[in-house]
XYZ file of C-alpha atoms in Angstrom:
784
model
C -14.956 8.781 5.495
C -17.063 7.567 8.423
C -20.691 7.067 7.404
C -23.159 7.116 10.274
C -25.280 4.044 10.837
C -28.338 6.259 11.290
C -28.233 6.993 7.552
C -29.313 3.376 7.011
C -32.056 3.369 9.650
C -34.660 2.018 7.229
C -32.486 -1.000 6.421
C -31.390 -1.397 10.029
C -34.946 -1.694 11.295
C -35.509 -4.893 9.295
C -32.708 -6.793 11.079
C -33.283 -8.806 14.287
C -32.358 -7.094 17.548
C -29.259 -9.230 18.199
C -27.891 -8.538 14.733
C -28.540 -4.804 15.214
C -26.476 -4.790 18.412
C -23.580 -6.611 16.715
C -23.803 -4.244 13.754
C -23.627 -1.177 16.012
C -20.636 -2.624 17.854
C -18.734 -3.429 14.652
C -19.904 -0.447 12.573
C -16.819 1.654 13.188
C -14.563 -1.155 11.958
C -16.791 -1.784 8.917
C -16.805 1.933 8.023
C -13.002 1.920 8.014
C -12.798 -1.069 5.678
C -15.654 -0.489 3.211
C -16.268 2.379 0.822
C -19.750 3.940 0.660
C -20.703 1.463 -2.048
C -19.192 -1.393 -0.055
C -21.188 -0.438 3.055
C -24.368 -0.438 1.001
C -23.583 -3.935 -0.307
C -22.656 -5.015 3.227
C -25.995 -3.980 4.722
C -28.058 -5.258 1.791
C -26.215 -8.572 2.038
C -27.111 -8.836 5.743
C -30.771 -8.135 4.938
C -30.776 -10.707 2.133
C -29.380 -13.380 4.465
C -31.930 -12.452 7.125
C -34.696 -12.901 4.549
C -33.615 -16.544 4.093
C -35.040 -17.329 7.528
C -32.080 -19.533 8.501
C -31.581 -18.022 11.949
C -29.962 -14.967 13.454
C -26.537 -16.616 13.781
C -26.090 -16.571 10.005
C -26.637 -12.791 9.867
C -24.446 -12.127 12.913
C -21.583 -14.189 11.441
C -21.858 -12.286 8.175
C -21.679 -8.925 9.978
C -18.671 -9.999 12.049
C -16.596 -11.718 9.366
C -17.102 -9.770 6.128
C -14.977 -6.735 7.161
C -12.032 -9.113 7.664
C -12.620 -10.676 4.245
C -12.693 -7.226 2.650
C -9.530 -6.206 4.480
C -7.750 -9.258 3.039
C -8.755 -9.129 -0.646
C -10.968 -6.064 -1.138
C -14.704 -5.439 -1.087
C -15.399 -6.560 -4.671
C -15.651 -10.170 -3.513
C -18.486 -9.426 -1.065
C -21.401 -9.680 -3.582
C -20.002 -12.998 -4.840
C -19.979 -14.437 -1.313
C -23.555 -13.260 -0.675
C -24.828 -14.623 -4.007
C -23.104 -17.945 -3.340
C -24.731 -18.321 0.085
C -28.135 -17.359 -1.312
C -27.754 -19.885 -4.123
C -26.726 -22.676 -1.765
C -29.470 -21.998 0.801
C -31.765 -24.603 -0.721
C -29.047 -27.290 -0.738
C -27.700 -27.257 2.805
C -28.490 -26.233 6.375
C -28.165 -22.837 7.992
C -25.346 -24.115 10.207
C -23.239 -25.067 7.182
C -23.954 -21.707 5.565
C -22.826 -20.035 8.796
C -19.636 -22.096 8.748
C -18.981 -21.056 5.134
C -19.168 -17.394 6.159
C -17.088 -17.965 9.301
C -14.238 -19.550 7.308
C -14.404 -17.142 4.338
C -11.841 -14.660 5.838
C -9.439 -17.563 6.447
C -9.770 -18.655 2.812
C -9.292 -15.061 1.642
C -6.095 -14.645 3.667
C -4.644 -17.955 2.474
C -5.578 -17.479 -1.187
C -4.759 -13.772 -1.316
C -6.773 -12.868 -4.417
C -10.454 -12.285 -5.163
C -10.364 -14.396 -8.334
C -8.969 -17.340 -6.364
C -11.695 -16.889 -3.740
C -14.341 -17.143 -6.468
C -12.705 -20.365 -7.685
C -12.721 -21.627 -4.076
C -16.480 -21.008 -3.899
C -16.840 -23.115 -7.059
C -15.029 -25.945 -5.245
C -17.530 -25.684 -2.382
C -20.360 -25.799 -4.903
C -18.950 -29.038 -6.306
C -18.868 -30.393 -2.750
C -22.514 -29.525 -2.160
C -23.530 -31.368 -5.312
C -21.308 -34.462 -5.110
C -20.432 -34.909 -1.419
C -22.748 -32.798 0.750
C -21.993 -34.803 3.925
C -18.334 -33.879 3.673
C -18.726 -30.091 3.495
C -18.965 -29.460 7.240
C -15.832 -31.492 8.155
C -13.947 -29.910 5.250
C -14.729 -26.409 6.526
C -13.752 -27.404 10.053
C -10.324 -28.512 8.768
C -9.913 -25.732 6.203
C -6.980 -24.092 7.970
C -4.925 -27.287 7.836
C -5.909 -27.986 4.229
C -5.072 -24.535 2.856
C -1.820 -24.505 4.808
C -0.654 -27.532 2.798
C -2.577 -27.361 -0.479
C -2.997 -24.882 -3.270
C -6.445 -24.202 -4.652
C -5.816 -26.722 -7.436
C -4.585 -29.285 -4.944
C -7.666 -28.745 -2.795
C -9.915 -29.220 -5.821
C -8.239 -32.507 -6.811
C -8.316 -33.729 -3.197
C -12.027 -32.911 -3.002
C -12.822 -34.546 -6.355
C -10.998 -37.766 -5.419
C -12.870 -38.053 -2.131
C -16.214 -37.225 -3.740
C -15.736 -39.935 -6.400
C -14.265 -42.558 -4.072
C -17.011 -42.219 -1.443
C -19.872 -41.277 -3.742
C -22.402 -43.535 -1.998
C -20.604 -44.059 1.317
C -21.826 -41.204 3.546
C -19.844 -42.333 6.587
C -16.751 -42.630 4.401
C -17.311 -39.055 3.195
C -17.355 -37.806 6.776
C -14.138 -39.703 7.646
C -12.338 -38.615 4.457
C -13.138 -34.911 4.657
C -12.432 -34.790 8.398
C -8.908 -36.217 7.654
C -9.573 -39.378 9.681
C -9.104 -41.931 6.900
C -5.770 -43.198 5.485
C -6.960 -42.309 1.970
C -7.448 -38.673 2.946
C -3.954 -38.381 4.440
C -2.410 -40.208 1.502
C -4.069 -37.934 -1.062
C -3.203 -34.911 1.060
C 0.457 -35.874 0.962
C 0.279 -36.520 -2.775
C -1.259 -33.128 -3.548
C 0.818 -31.229 -1.022
C 3.003 -28.506 -2.499
C 6.451 -27.591 -1.266
C 6.195 -23.805 -0.837
C 2.967 -21.782 -0.894
C 3.050 -18.238 -2.223
C 0.997 -16.852 0.670
C 3.669 -18.071 3.122
C 6.540 -16.265 1.368
C 4.805 -13.234 -0.147
C 6.004 -10.808 2.521
C 9.573 -12.081 2.266
C 9.479 -11.781 -1.521
C 8.266 -8.175 -1.346
C 11.052 -7.231 1.077
C 13.609 -9.133 -1.017
C 12.618 -7.431 -4.287
C 12.648 -3.986 -2.686
C 16.108 -4.625 -1.238
C 17.453 -5.914 -4.569
C 15.874 -3.501 -7.032
C 15.251 -0.430 -4.874
C 11.580 -0.229 -5.846
C 8.279 -1.919 -5.126
C 6.780 -4.654 -7.303
C 3.202 -5.829 -6.887
C 2.786 -9.616 -6.786
C -0.471 -11.513 -7.184
C -0.989 -15.276 -6.958
C -2.629 -17.315 -9.700
C -4.154 -20.770 -9.430
C -1.160 -22.266 -11.193
C -2.199 -25.881 -10.735
C -5.970 -25.508 -10.726
C -6.358 -27.741 -13.777
C -3.006 -29.584 -14.000
C 0.075 -30.402 -11.920
C 2.335 -28.394 -14.261
C 0.787 -25.068 -13.379
C 0.959 -21.727 -15.156
C 4.023 -19.771 -16.083
C 4.538 -16.402 -14.409
C 3.287 -13.488 -16.445
C 3.200 -9.694 -16.302
C -0.044 -7.811 -16.904
C -0.414 -4.053 -16.450
C 2.833 -3.879 -14.452
C 1.643 -6.549 -11.985
C 3.627 -9.800 -11.620
C 1.300 -12.818 -11.544
C 2.960 -15.928 -10.172
C 1.856 -19.472 -9.337
C 0.374 -19.957 -5.873
C 2.858 -22.759 -5.082
C 6.146 -24.287 -6.247
C 7.570 -27.712 -5.483
C 11.290 -28.102 -4.941
C 13.079 -28.521 -8.282
C 15.285 -31.559 -8.883
C 17.380 -31.299 -12.057
C 17.504 -34.450 -14.127
C 15.746 -37.245 -12.242
C 14.118 -37.669 -8.860
C 17.308 -39.353 -7.689
C 19.296 -36.150 -8.044
C 21.643 -35.421 -5.101
C 20.271 -33.237 -2.304
C 22.807 -30.472 -2.922
C 21.407 -29.975 -6.426
C 17.806 -29.503 -5.285
C 16.440 -25.944 -5.635
C 13.912 -25.010 -2.953
C 10.524 -23.519 -3.720
C 11.558 -20.201 -2.162
C 14.576 -19.982 -4.491
C 12.302 -20.693 -7.470
C 10.046 -17.830 -6.363
C 13.070 -15.526 -6.105
C 14.341 -16.554 -9.526
C 10.916 -16.088 -11.153
C 10.238 -12.702 -9.539
C 13.760 -11.474 -10.343
C 13.254 -12.451 -13.988
C 9.938 -10.594 -14.172
C 11.456 -7.630 -12.322
C 14.244 -7.525 -14.924
C 11.627 -7.267 -17.683
C 9.947 -4.355 -15.900
C 13.240 -2.616 -15.100
C 15.022 -2.971 -18.453
C 12.176 -2.920 -21.010
C 11.053 0.559 -21.954
C 8.783 -0.238 -24.930
C 7.207 -3.431 -26.350
C 8.067 -4.965 -29.706
C 5.594 -5.040 -32.558
C 4.470 -8.513 -33.647
C 3.324 -7.399 -37.098
C 4.700 -9.434 -40.064
C 6.267 -12.007 -37.676
C 5.565 -15.730 -37.646
C 5.515 -17.917 -34.535
C 9.093 -19.158 -35.016
C 10.509 -15.650 -35.241
C 8.547 -14.564 -32.169
C 9.801 -17.553 -30.134
C 13.441 -16.801 -31.002
C 13.000 -13.110 -30.186
C 11.437 -13.990 -26.843
C 14.450 -16.150 -25.949
C 16.793 -13.326 -26.940
C 14.793 -10.747 -24.990
C 14.917 -12.981 -21.910
C 18.669 -13.233 -22.354
C 19.024 -9.447 -22.784
C 17.240 -8.487 -19.574
C 18.948 -11.295 -17.654
C 22.377 -10.169 -18.857
C 21.666 -6.617 -17.697
C 20.481 -7.958 -14.346
C 23.593 -10.138 -13.991
C 25.813 -7.118 -14.587
C 24.124 -5.434 -11.622
C 23.725 -8.609 -9.523
C 26.280 -11.259 -10.591
C 24.870 -13.905 -8.245
C 21.633 -14.143 -10.221
C 23.364 -16.018 -13.071
C 23.978 -19.172 -11.017
C 20.483 -19.010 -9.521
C 18.924 -18.952 -12.993
C 21.260 -21.568 -14.485
C 20.290 -24.013 -11.736
C 16.697 -23.954 -13.043
C 17.547 -24.558 -16.705
C 17.102 -28.198 -17.750
C 20.344 -29.989 -18.597
C 20.997 -29.611 -22.323
C 21.114 -32.640 -24.612
C 24.119 -31.808 -26.795
C 23.276 -34.451 -29.417
C 21.633 -33.832 -32.764
C 18.384 -31.842 -32.188
C 15.084 -33.376 -33.271
C 12.777 -30.393 -32.656
C 12.951 -26.612 -32.845
C 12.055 -26.466 -29.150
C 15.090 -28.526 -28.152
C 17.410 -26.252 -30.108
C 15.722 -23.138 -28.772
C 16.209 -24.273 -25.155
C 19.872 -24.992 -25.861
C 20.235 -21.437 -27.184
C 18.521 -19.998 -24.086
C 20.939 -21.816 -21.755
C 24.000 -20.943 -23.851
C 23.111 -17.236 -23.856
C 22.966 -17.257 -20.048
C 25.986 -19.511 -19.438
C 29.243 -17.643 -20.112
C 31.116 -20.979 -20.241
C 28.726 -22.811 -22.542
C 30.211 -25.807 -24.422
C 27.337 -26.236 -26.901
C 28.960 -26.878 -30.310
C 25.857 -26.698 -32.514
C 26.530 -24.126 -35.304
C 23.130 -22.430 -34.955
C 23.556 -22.030 -31.191
C 27.096 -20.706 -31.641
C 25.843 -18.231 -34.264
C 23.216 -16.918 -31.850
C 25.713 -16.624 -28.987
C 28.236 -14.842 -31.210
C 25.673 -12.309 -32.472
C 24.483 -11.682 -28.910
C 27.998 -11.242 -27.459
C 28.821 -8.692 -30.162
C 26.155 -6.358 -28.778
C 27.815 -4.076 -26.237
C 24.756 -1.854 -25.760
C 21.865 -3.940 -24.464
C 19.659 -1.026 -23.422
C 17.292 -1.371 -26.399
C 15.172 -4.420 -27.152
C 15.524 -3.718 -30.870
C 18.662 -5.898 -30.839
C 16.461 -8.884 -29.955
C 14.390 -8.166 -33.060
C 17.427 -7.841 -35.342
C 19.222 -10.970 -34.102
C 15.946 -12.917 -34.028
C 15.244 -12.244 -37.705
C 18.762 -13.363 -38.660
C 18.562 -16.571 -36.589
C 15.116 -17.392 -37.991
C 16.564 -17.331 -41.519
C 19.392 -19.655 -40.436
C 16.962 -22.007 -38.657
C 14.858 -22.385 -41.811
C 17.784 -24.137 -43.501
C 17.960 -26.895 -40.849
C 16.068 -30.191 -41.404
C 13.738 -29.837 -38.413
C 9.945 -30.200 -38.126
C 7.858 -27.039 -38.056
C 7.762 -25.072 -34.809
C 4.879 -26.090 -32.508
C 3.905 -23.377 -30.004
C 2.422 -25.939 -27.576
C 5.416 -28.271 -27.313
C 8.431 -26.222 -28.401
C 8.350 -23.451 -25.768
C 11.069 -22.584 -23.281
C 11.235 -25.132 -20.471
C 13.073 -23.128 -17.788
C 10.737 -23.226 -14.803
C 11.185 -19.617 -13.698
C 10.650 -17.829 -17.015
C 7.438 -15.959 -17.787
C 5.233 -16.364 -20.859
C 6.669 -13.158 -22.417
C 3.334 -11.537 -23.141
C 4.877 -8.301 -21.862
C 7.464 -8.388 -24.672
C 4.864 -7.770 -27.345
C 2.735 -4.781 -28.094
C -0.948 -5.537 -27.551
C -3.785 -3.809 -29.337
C -6.224 -4.793 -26.576
C -4.873 -2.409 -23.931
C -2.980 0.799 -24.636
C -1.462 2.129 -21.403
C -0.870 5.622 -22.779
C -4.397 5.891 -24.118
C -5.819 4.659 -20.822
C -3.783 7.165 -18.825
C -4.736 9.987 -21.173
C -8.374 9.050 -20.696
C -8.173 9.019 -16.885
C -5.757 11.868 -16.146
C -8.001 14.886 -16.337
C -6.617 18.307 -17.362
C -5.916 20.917 -14.717
C -8.593 23.390 -13.788
C -7.962 26.789 -15.423
C -8.318 29.953 -13.314
C -7.799 33.392 -14.772
C -8.365 36.959 -13.679
C -10.644 39.059 -15.874
C -11.921 42.621 -15.998
C -15.346 43.747 -14.841
C -16.763 44.064 -18.387
C -15.536 40.580 -19.364
C -17.184 39.173 -16.265
C -20.503 40.924 -16.999
C -20.698 40.384 -20.769
C -18.981 37.054 -21.391
C -19.627 34.823 -18.366
C -21.794 31.918 -19.533
C -22.481 30.066 -16.239
C -22.413 32.116 -13.073
C -23.504 29.211 -10.878
C -20.734 26.746 -11.834
C -19.178 24.787 -8.969
C -15.601 24.604 -7.756
C -14.928 21.700 -10.131
C -15.650 23.722 -13.304
C -13.103 23.380 -16.118
C -12.524 27.151 -16.147
C -13.061 29.631 -13.313
C -12.961 33.419 -13.719
C -11.840 35.634 -10.857
C -12.639 39.346 -10.501
C -9.746 41.074 -8.650
C -12.045 43.609 -6.924
C -15.390 43.351 -5.148
C -18.517 43.811 -7.291
C -21.196 45.942 -5.580
C -24.872 45.796 -6.415
C -26.392 49.310 -6.455
C -29.811 48.304 -5.213
C -28.574 46.380 -2.174
C -25.377 48.307 -1.445
C -23.588 45.029 -0.821
C -21.184 42.858 -2.799
C -22.181 39.673 -4.578
C -19.809 37.764 -2.303
C -21.641 39.057 0.757
C -25.004 38.016 -0.680
C -24.317 34.748 -2.519
C -20.612 34.050 -2.414
C -18.678 31.322 -0.672
C -15.650 31.748 1.516
C -12.653 32.459 -0.740
C -10.327 29.551 -1.408
C -6.758 29.408 -2.656
C -5.690 28.493 -6.145
C -5.636 24.701 -6.442
C -2.335 22.886 -5.902
C -1.899 19.699 -7.915
C 0.155 16.779 -6.658
C 1.087 13.431 -8.132
C -0.015 10.111 -6.666
C 1.692 6.736 -6.727
C -0.175 3.911 -8.438
C 1.313 0.709 -7.045
C -0.302 -1.453 -9.727
C 1.169 0.536 -12.617
C 4.342 1.309 -10.613
C 4.025 4.859 -11.943
C 3.288 8.298 -10.572
C 0.024 9.755 -11.821
C 0.958 13.388 -12.534
C -1.289 16.161 -11.144
C -3.716 13.521 -9.933
C -4.853 14.994 -6.584
C -5.900 18.608 -6.048
C -5.398 20.379 -2.705
C -7.489 23.494 -2.090
C -6.837 25.601 0.994
C -9.830 27.015 2.809
C -10.198 29.509 5.633
C -10.923 27.776 8.939
C -14.185 28.549 10.714
C -13.894 30.469 13.981
C -15.311 28.878 17.115
C -16.003 29.856 20.704
C -12.892 30.633 22.769
C -14.689 29.278 25.810
C -14.073 25.776 24.398
C -10.300 26.294 24.633
C -10.522 27.812 28.110
C -12.492 24.763 29.267
C -9.821 22.445 27.831
C -7.112 24.271 29.790
C -9.241 24.195 32.939
C -10.071 20.487 32.641
C -6.436 19.520 32.054
C -4.822 21.579 34.830
C -3.334 18.476 36.554
C -1.625 17.389 33.320
C -0.397 20.921 32.588
C 1.010 21.131 36.105
C 2.946 17.855 35.619
C 4.333 19.094 32.313
C 5.450 22.443 33.717
C 8.875 21.411 34.987
C 9.590 19.244 31.941
C 8.811 22.206 29.671
C 11.040 24.549 31.671
C 13.936 22.094 31.419
C 13.717 22.233 27.610
C 13.709 26.029 27.320
C 17.137 27.138 26.004
C 19.109 28.770 28.817
C 21.085 31.270 26.715
C 24.872 30.951 27.169
C 26.287 27.846 28.820
C 29.814 27.816 30.301
C 31.904 24.792 29.298
C 34.950 24.208 31.514
C 38.049 21.982 31.034
C 38.623 22.961 27.405
C 42.015 22.973 25.688
C 40.889 25.872 23.458
C 38.381 28.456 24.529
C 37.354 32.056 25.042
C 39.080 32.802 28.366
C 41.115 31.264 31.170
C 39.456 29.169 33.846
C 41.067 30.610 37.018
C 40.385 27.505 39.082
C 41.983 25.254 36.472
C 44.998 27.594 36.159
C 45.583 27.469 39.920
C 45.425 23.671 39.894
C 47.888 23.580 36.981
C 50.386 25.842 38.853
C 50.119 23.649 41.943
C 50.849 20.583 39.797
C 53.910 22.283 38.218
C 55.411 23.274 41.553
C 54.738 19.753 42.855
C 56.686 18.309 39.932
C 53.602 16.730 38.326
C 52.305 16.977 34.774
C 49.634 19.722 34.710
C 46.225 19.280 33.035
C 46.372 21.322 29.783
C 42.565 21.863 29.801
C 42.520 25.207 31.641
C 40.376 27.199 29.205
C 36.622 27.983 29.232
C 34.296 28.265 26.276
C 30.770 29.696 26.039
C 28.125 27.831 24.055
C 24.846 29.378 22.960
C 21.966 26.938 23.391
C 19.537 27.029 20.491
C 16.955 24.498 19.329
C 17.303 24.394 15.544
C 14.101 22.671 14.460
C 10.716 23.359 12.910
C 7.571 21.379 13.711
C 4.293 21.024 11.869
C 1.255 19.244 13.320
C -1.102 17.880 10.646
C -4.560 16.962 11.934
C -6.844 14.372 10.339
C -10.256 16.092 10.186
C -12.207 13.341 8.435
C -15.794 12.446 9.286
C -14.652 9.588 11.508
C -13.208 12.133 13.968
C -16.806 12.991 14.901
C -17.328 9.478 16.284
C -17.567 9.204 20.027
C -14.790 7.509 21.953
C -16.013 4.123 23.149
C -17.370 4.412 26.677
C -17.287 8.240 26.765
C -19.485 11.162 25.731
C -16.792 13.134 23.907
C -15.633 12.621 20.327
C -12.271 11.888 18.747
C -12.230 15.482 17.476
C -12.613 16.766 21.042
C -9.578 14.757 22.094
C -7.582 15.890 19.062
C -8.446 19.511 19.836
C -7.436 19.128 23.489
C -4.138 17.438 22.596
C -3.355 20.111 20.008
C -4.051 22.917 22.484
C -1.781 21.374 25.118
C 1.003 20.668 22.616
C 0.739 24.198 21.188
C 0.974 25.672 24.686
C 4.124 23.617 25.337
C 5.691 24.565 21.990
C 4.905 28.226 22.546
C 6.572 28.202 25.963
C 9.619 26.293 24.729
C 9.988 28.674 21.787
C 10.097 26.110 18.961
C 8.683 27.402 15.662
C 5.580 25.422 14.798
C 2.541 25.339 12.529
C -0.890 23.742 12.936
C -2.664 22.521 9.806
C -5.577 20.154 9.143
C -7.014 18.246 6.192
C -9.837 16.075 4.895
C -10.862 15.074 1.374
C -13.910 14.701 -0.830
C -12.367 12.748 -3.703
C -9.101 13.393 -5.467
C -10.305 16.669 -6.976
C -11.017 18.335 -3.631
C -8.592 17.735 -0.760
C -9.583 20.313 1.880
C -6.635 21.943 3.671
C -6.836 24.448 6.528
C -4.157 26.467 8.296
C -4.854 27.196 11.948
C -1.387 28.606 12.634
C 1.547 29.219 10.299
C 5.246 29.509 11.032
C 6.186 32.950 12.315
C 2.629 33.728 13.458
C 1.816 34.142 17.170
C -0.144 31.556 19.112
C -2.952 33.909 20.082
C -6.715 34.002 20.522
C -7.280 33.921 16.750
C -5.472 30.575 16.484
C -7.378 29.244 19.488
C -10.675 30.327 17.949
C -9.783 28.443 14.764
C -8.983 25.324 16.781
C -12.291 25.685 18.617
C -14.132 25.712 15.289
C -12.607 22.471 13.963
C -15.164 20.011 12.596
C -14.744 16.635 10.939
C -16.008 15.940 7.422
C -15.406 13.738 4.374
C -12.443 11.328 4.026
C -8.682 10.917 4.566
C -6.551 11.289 1.409
C -3.362 11.489 3.413
C -0.717 11.317 0.662
C -1.746 14.586 -1.010
C -2.027 16.349 2.368
C 1.463 15.167 3.371
C 2.959 16.464 0.124
C 1.272 19.844 0.599
C 2.386 20.064 4.238
C 5.903 19.064 3.221
C 5.974 21.888 0.667
C 5.321 24.384 3.502
C 7.775 22.752 5.914
C 10.468 22.609 3.242
C 10.657 26.418 3.232
C 11.842 26.545 6.866
C 15.602 27.086 7.172
C 16.083 24.613 10.016
C 18.394 21.635 10.337
C 15.669 19.387 11.749
C 12.112 19.291 10.446
C 9.380 17.156 11.968
C 5.879 16.565 10.621
C 3.466 15.103 13.197
C 0.344 13.421 11.802
C -2.536 12.823 14.221
C -5.080 10.439 12.716
C -7.775 8.019 13.822
C -7.747 5.698 10.820
C -6.038 4.546 7.664
C -5.945 6.530 4.391
C -9.224 6.242 2.484
C -11.404 8.262 0.131
C -14.824 7.989 -1.445
C -13.489 7.497 -4.982
C -10.998 4.724 -4.119
C -12.156 1.133 -3.616
C -8.753 -0.581 -3.417
C -7.648 -0.381 0.266
C -3.973 -0.722 -0.716
C -3.907 2.191 -3.165
C -3.933 5.123 -0.720
C -1.870 3.242 1.874
C 0.989 2.758 -0.571
C 0.650 6.300 -1.920
C 0.952 7.628 1.648
C 4.000 5.403 2.169
C 5.482 6.857 -1.005
C 4.817 10.411 0.232
C 6.544 9.633 3.551
C 9.586 8.319 1.652
C 9.665 11.429 -0.564
C 9.657 13.707 2.493
C 12.338 11.614 4.198
C 14.638 12.123 1.203
C 14.209 15.866 1.704
C 15.173 15.689 5.382
C 11.639 15.818 6.811
C 10.778 13.234 9.465
C 7.134 12.152 9.437
C 5.822 10.745 12.725
C 2.303 9.338 13.062
C 0.164 9.239 16.169
C -2.754 6.886 15.537
C -5.905 6.507 17.624
C -6.958 3.396 15.683
C -6.447 0.354 17.958
C -5.994 -1.824 14.847
C -3.418 0.488 13.270
C -0.499 -1.889 13.930
C -1.599 -3.840 10.845
C -0.802 -0.995 8.457
C 0.784 2.041 10.148
C 4.258 0.473 10.476
C 4.297 -0.273 6.736
C 3.388 3.334 5.938
C 5.534 5.341 8.374
C 8.287 2.887 9.307
C 8.764 0.707 12.397
C 10.105 3.535 14.591
C 8.035 6.477 13.384
C 4.622 5.823 14.874
C 2.791 5.413 18.145
C -0.586 3.722 18.535
C -2.647 4.947 21.491
C -5.089 2.188 22.438
C -6.858 4.434 24.967
C -7.779 7.550 23.029
C -8.616 9.499 26.203
C -4.882 9.628 27.027
C -4.028 11.563 23.850
C -3.920 15.057 25.463
C -1.353 13.830 27.987
C 0.657 11.617 25.633
C 1.166 14.043 22.733
C 3.240 16.717 24.565
C 5.300 14.023 26.301
C 5.941 12.279 22.992
C 7.066 15.496 21.354
C 9.439 16.352 24.189
C 10.920 12.875 24.104
C 11.567 13.073 20.351
C 13.100 16.563 20.320
C 15.070 16.636 23.561
């Protein structure tokens, strides 16, 4: 939803003139990125920085850079950045504060998570306290540092320099500007092999190709406090993985090069293991009555169960996982952890030579299980092995030192049932019941209705089938106080990428009657675009089906081709082999397709096109009129619909023209009355449009979406949520044979539109004023 800058005129007036000009120039971009709450924080943050009195450049930098930071990690980090700058204002200069803001989007893109950005700000705070002279050179070299270091590595590099040059100010400047040998030496020491941010896109594509579904990955500061880092873990269906991995050398550092496992392969092994847990675990195990030893054994067995199922589907994963298991010491075990790691490797290795009786017992019990679909087998075998382990002369299990040592395995918190977060209870609390509508009699309406002024979002709505007249006025209640009638609500699911689940009946689409406008608007559009219409005339006529077409030179057909028969007789009498294709066949030309044009009618469509006096809605209306005229003349069945949204409970949907209805003055009047409002919940609108298009008995079905921005709504703060739901809706329609093609007027749409609609199913028009000419040409090119 585009929020006009004039709504914040009181706040705007307090900013300096230069900052106001920059804000006006970048407002459209900020309105696309921030929610209403985010915009409020954005403007209040600018005013707070202006109140510091550190110069206009600080405010201008904030206005220019914060939308990019929000686009990278979300708007929740914005208040933290503002509070940090305000807190540091008394400790450093305005130029350094400006540099902090200027480099914040870079840090956000490299770290990839709002929690990591907050930890990065803590590192800067340490710098300001212990090595203030080094902060400016550090920020100037931040790109190089974050390209080679994780957040933990950066923190250790900073702490070493701050301690080593505590009283040497010139040394601080040389160290943090990477001009001293110590700085380069420490940089090499702390450098990690493979950073998560560099391979995240490849991992997402890899997991989707392997498992046929999306998994959401988030980085964690794995080595923020130590070089060992954190194990991967799964929380609320999200895979959290360390922000960097070094190459793995089995045994010693002198291991041969062919045995080294690269950081990228470690990432693949770790994400595949976590994906196996999510794919093959339907319910958690209860930890009641279990001790730590039993739980550790069950975790090893559960890891083996999901990995065995994954190896049956993808046999190559077994070798990839085995390469990351430490080499087993087959001597007499001295700890429970050593024996447990031997069991974990033996369960994965089908050719294991481990002769320890307890390990062999565990392998035998596991191999006897033919059905691995239930994790209850891990519980049963784990209890039996725990009893056998108690008889061995080993020290008591220590959870800190006796855990599984395979680098890629997660911490198994997802295996156990937690009382802190109940997914079902949370979903029941957030998935509201459907609105109830029922038809009642006149007496029920008069005598029983308890709230006649309830809104459209009431839990129960009563409908009177006939009009109710008031005697004293001679008019109906609808005529006096009623609203335009709306359809019964249609409920559609939405895809939650974090839960990797569909939220049933989550979004509600309500159809409304379009407002009629002045036909003179449409006549003016046709008059103003006469040159374009004239150029399209011959192209349109070439696409009109020409009835029957005669196909000559056919071996089988409807009748003889006299000319071909004569040539064949001449060939026979000349002693030559005649051409057997002397028949003709008639082919009826018919375009077997149905087209729907879905118009984005959000508030942002009321914005004026840069450098012109007309709005995006004016251009959309003109393009729709010209395309409709072309479709009507070609004879293709088409429909014109539009949508906007005011939260998930109220997705507005309007039909300007339906299939089978004529393209007449009524349709043109509806198009003339189009107005933009609210937001862009595109996924629900696509599903509703697809339900209408699905009813057309055509071999080819095309859904055109004309939009000026990315999916967004006033009740969604995560910018990825509606993007991925729209992508899911496009995939659902594609499986049903409906091609969705997007025409975007957002010049920055390349960053997201290809991910939503596919690399070949979109066009971005950088110059919006060319839309009326481009749309008919695009359609004709796609359907020729």
